[in-house]
Amino acid sequence: MKIFNTMTRQKEEFKPIEEGKAKIYVCGPTVYNLIHIGNARPMIIFDTFRRFLEHRGYEVNYVSNFTDVDDKIIKKAQEEGVDSGEISERYIAECKKDMEGMNVRPASTHPRATEEIDGMIDMISRLIDKGYAYEAEDGTVYFRTKKFKEYGKLSHKNLDDLEAGHGRELKVTGSGGKEDYLDFVLWKPKKEGEPFWPSPWCDGRPGWHIECSVMAKKYLGDTIDIHAGGEDLIFPHHENEIAQSEAANGVPFARYWMHNGFLNINNEKMSKSLGNFFTVRDISEKYDLQILRFFMLTAHYRSPLNFSAEQMEAAEAGYKRIATALETLEFRIGKTGTTEATGEEKAKIKEAEDYVSRFDEVMEDDLNTADAISVIFELVKFINTNTSEESSKEYLAALKDELVMLTDVLGLSFVSEETLLDEEVEKLIEERNEARKRKDFARSDEIRDELKAAGILLEDTRAGVKWKRV
Ligand code: AMP
Ligand code: ZN
């Protein structure tokens, strides 16, 4: 498996610390609102990466946090006049609903910053003991950035450039005892009405960066295989995580760094002020979230991705093409009179296995989901041209299993929970047939309408009633 490593700026062969195992940490959302479709991109991408590693036989330990203490959460709590814990609880629950809709599996562990404060105090104390951090006058603790000689190695910025960028500001070494402009906060004192925890320095709360360093260490160890997130996190968040973790633990923090590109809307940066801001929930009102997932996977994860109504329509059409092929296979499996595959069909099954190898090949090349979807479309075409109602059950089932296996790796599901189960549909169709036999057309139409409302379309063919989900 090759991964583009932001640290070395090249594709590298993935060599895990422990054979057959992968330890992955993905920075999760700050929970002060419903998640937007930009937040959904890393969720979907790295969930797909996890599924692919599992498909290749890896045991994956996947950790993704919820940042549940933050200025934005506190502000929202104050606006609503409630406790900030109530805000984060609410939006963690909402986020989990969206994840389920997008078929993003829950992480092995979803740590929450507020439950890991002791570990943060430990790491900050260790950094102070080693001279990498210091307490300023008001109890704020800063990281002494220049002491960490490799600072800038992930974002490829050097300390001189960073300093030059801030010219005169640098000479002002904060009034409260901040030694250097580049120093960043590890612990800060509470303000009136804010959540706080006692610490050796002051009653207060952690800085954002230290949270991830501590949660990654606790759940995955001092050195992890892969650290991931959106590209906006490279600097300063991930750079600061490296400085903290490596200064405290004395070993490299992560062997590979993966970053997804940004999601834009109509070729503009997504922002509330431009009014081009969509939550996952907004999208779910118009589309099945599987289509949002499909859309995200149609581009390479490192490329910028443009969200527009046309792109979503195209994604919907693509998704339905696969869904229809699956339904046709299922329908034929239910109808066919022959069980065993013929010699010719066996050869075709063998031929179709080539799609699996090609799928694996493109996915192994830095998770090229866009090409993986093209391979799936080729398989769909193969299925559409090489099966009929005369095909054997064994043959149809083999092709169906292959298609389902590949779409599963991408986390694409084709059964919506809202719709009726296959058996229920079959039962209603049976009842409709009975109604028609006794010329009860009112009942027969009623059933047709009921099915239509559930997204099931009936088609009367010579071979009987065929149905599909629309
Ligand atoms: P946040 O809640 O802002 O900390 O973001 C959570 C995750 O979503 C991080 O990995 C961000 O990099 C990512 N993210 C935020 N906005 C976008 C966007 N427009 N496109 C892609 N990823 C994003
Ligand atoms: Zn993080």
Coordinates of N, CA, C and O and ligand atoms in Angstrom, one line a residue, residues 26-32 36-42 72 208 228-233 260-264 270, ligand 1:
V26 N -7.4 10.2 13.7 CA -7.9 11.2 12.9 C -8.6 12.3 13.7 O -9.4 12.1 14.6
C27 N -8.1 13.6 13.5 CA -8.7 14.7 14.2 C -10.2 14.8 13.9 O -10.6 14.9 12.8
G28 N -11.0 14.9 15.0 CA -12.4 14.9 14.8 C -12.9 16.3 14.9 O -12.2 17.3 15.1
P29 N -14.3 16.5 14.8 CA -14.8 17.8 14.8 C -15.0 18.5 16.2 O -15.0 17.8 17.2
T30 N -15.1 19.8 16.2 CA -15.4 20.5 17.4 C -16.9 20.6 17.4 O -17.5 21.0 16.4
V31 N -17.5 20.1 18.5 CA -18.9 19.9 18.5 C -19.7 21.1 19.1 O -20.1 21.1 20.3
Y32 N -20.0 22.1 18.2 CA -20.8 23.2 18.7 C -21.9 23.5 17.7 O -22.7 24.4 17.9
H36 N -20.7 20.2 9.0 CA -21.0 20.6 7.7 C -20.3 19.6 6.7 O -19.6 18.7 7.1
I37 N -20.6 19.8 5.4 CA -20.1 18.8 4.5 C -18.6 18.8 4.3 O -18.1 17.8 3.8
G38 N -18.0 19.9 4.7 CA -16.5 19.9 4.7 C -16.0 19.0 5.8 O -15.1 18.2 5.5
N39 N -16.6 19.0 7.0 CA -16.2 18.1 8.0 C -16.4 16.6 7.6 O -15.8 15.7 8.1
A40 N -17.4 16.4 6.8 CA -17.8 15.1 6.3 C -16.7 14.5 5.5 O -16.5 13.3 5.4
R41 N -15.9 15.3 4.8 CA -14.9 14.8 3.8 C -13.9 13.9 4.6 O -13.7 12.7 4.2
P42 N -13.2 14.4 5.6 CA -12.2 13.5 6.2 C -12.9 12.3 6.9 O -12.3 11.2 6.9
K72 N -15.8 28.2 20.8 CA -17.1 28.2 20.0 C -18.2 27.5 20.8 O -19.3 27.9 20.7
W208 N -6.0 23.6 22.5 CA -6.6 22.6 21.5 C -5.5 21.5 21.1 O -5.8 20.3 21.1
A228 N -4.1 11.6 10.7 CA -4.8 12.2 9.5 C -5.7 13.3 9.9 O -6.1 13.5 11.1
G229 N -6.1 14.1 8.9 CA -7.1 15.2 9.1 C -7.1 16.0 7.8 O -6.4 15.7 6.8
G230 N -7.9 17.1 7.9 CA -8.0 18.0 6.7 C -6.7 18.8 6.6 O -5.9 19.0 7.6
E231 N -6.4 19.3 5.4 CA -5.1 20.0 5.1 C -5.0 21.3 5.9 O -3.8 21.8 6.1
D232 N -6.1 21.9 6.3 CA -6.0 23.1 7.1 C -5.3 22.8 8.5 O -4.9 23.8 9.2
L233 N -5.3 21.6 8.9 CA -4.7 21.3 10.2 C -3.2 21.1 10.2 O -2.6 21.0 11.2
N260 N -6.5 15.4 3.8 CA -7.5 15.5 2.7 C -7.5 17.0 2.2 O -7.3 17.9 3.0
G261 N -7.8 17.2 0.9 CA -8.0 18.5 0.3 C -9.3 19.1 0.8 O -10.1 18.4 1.4
F262 N -9.5 20.4 0.5 CA -10.7 21.0 0.9 C -11.9 20.8 0.0 O -11.8 20.6 -1.2
L263 N -13.0 21.0 0.6 CA -14.3 20.9 -0.1 C -14.7 22.4 -0.4 O -14.8 23.1 0.6
N264 N -15.0 22.7 -1.6 CA -15.4 24.1 -1.9 C -16.9 24.0 -2.4 O -17.3 22.9 -2.9
M270 N -16.0 27.4 1.2 CA -17.3 27.4 1.9 C -17.3 28.3 3.1 O -16.4 28.1 3.9
Ligands
AMP1 P1 -13.1 21.3 12.8 O1 -14.3 21.0 13.4 O2 -13.1 22.7 12.1 O3 -11.9 21.1 13.7 O4 -12.9 20.3 11.6 C1 -12.9 18.9 11.7 C2 -12.3 18.3 10.5 O5 -12.9 18.7 9.2 C3 -10.8 18.7 10.3 O6 -10.1 17.5 9.9 C4 -10.8 19.7 9.2 O7 -9.6 19.8 8.5 C5 -11.9 19.2 8.3 N1 -12.5 20.3 7.5 C6 -13.1 21.4 7.9 N2 -13.6 22.1 6.8 C7 -13.3 21.4 5.7 C8 -13.5 21.6 4.3 N3 -14.2 22.7 3.8 N4 -13.1 20.6 3.4 C9 -12.5 19.5 3.9 N5 -12.2 19.3 5.2 C10 -12.6 20.2 6.1

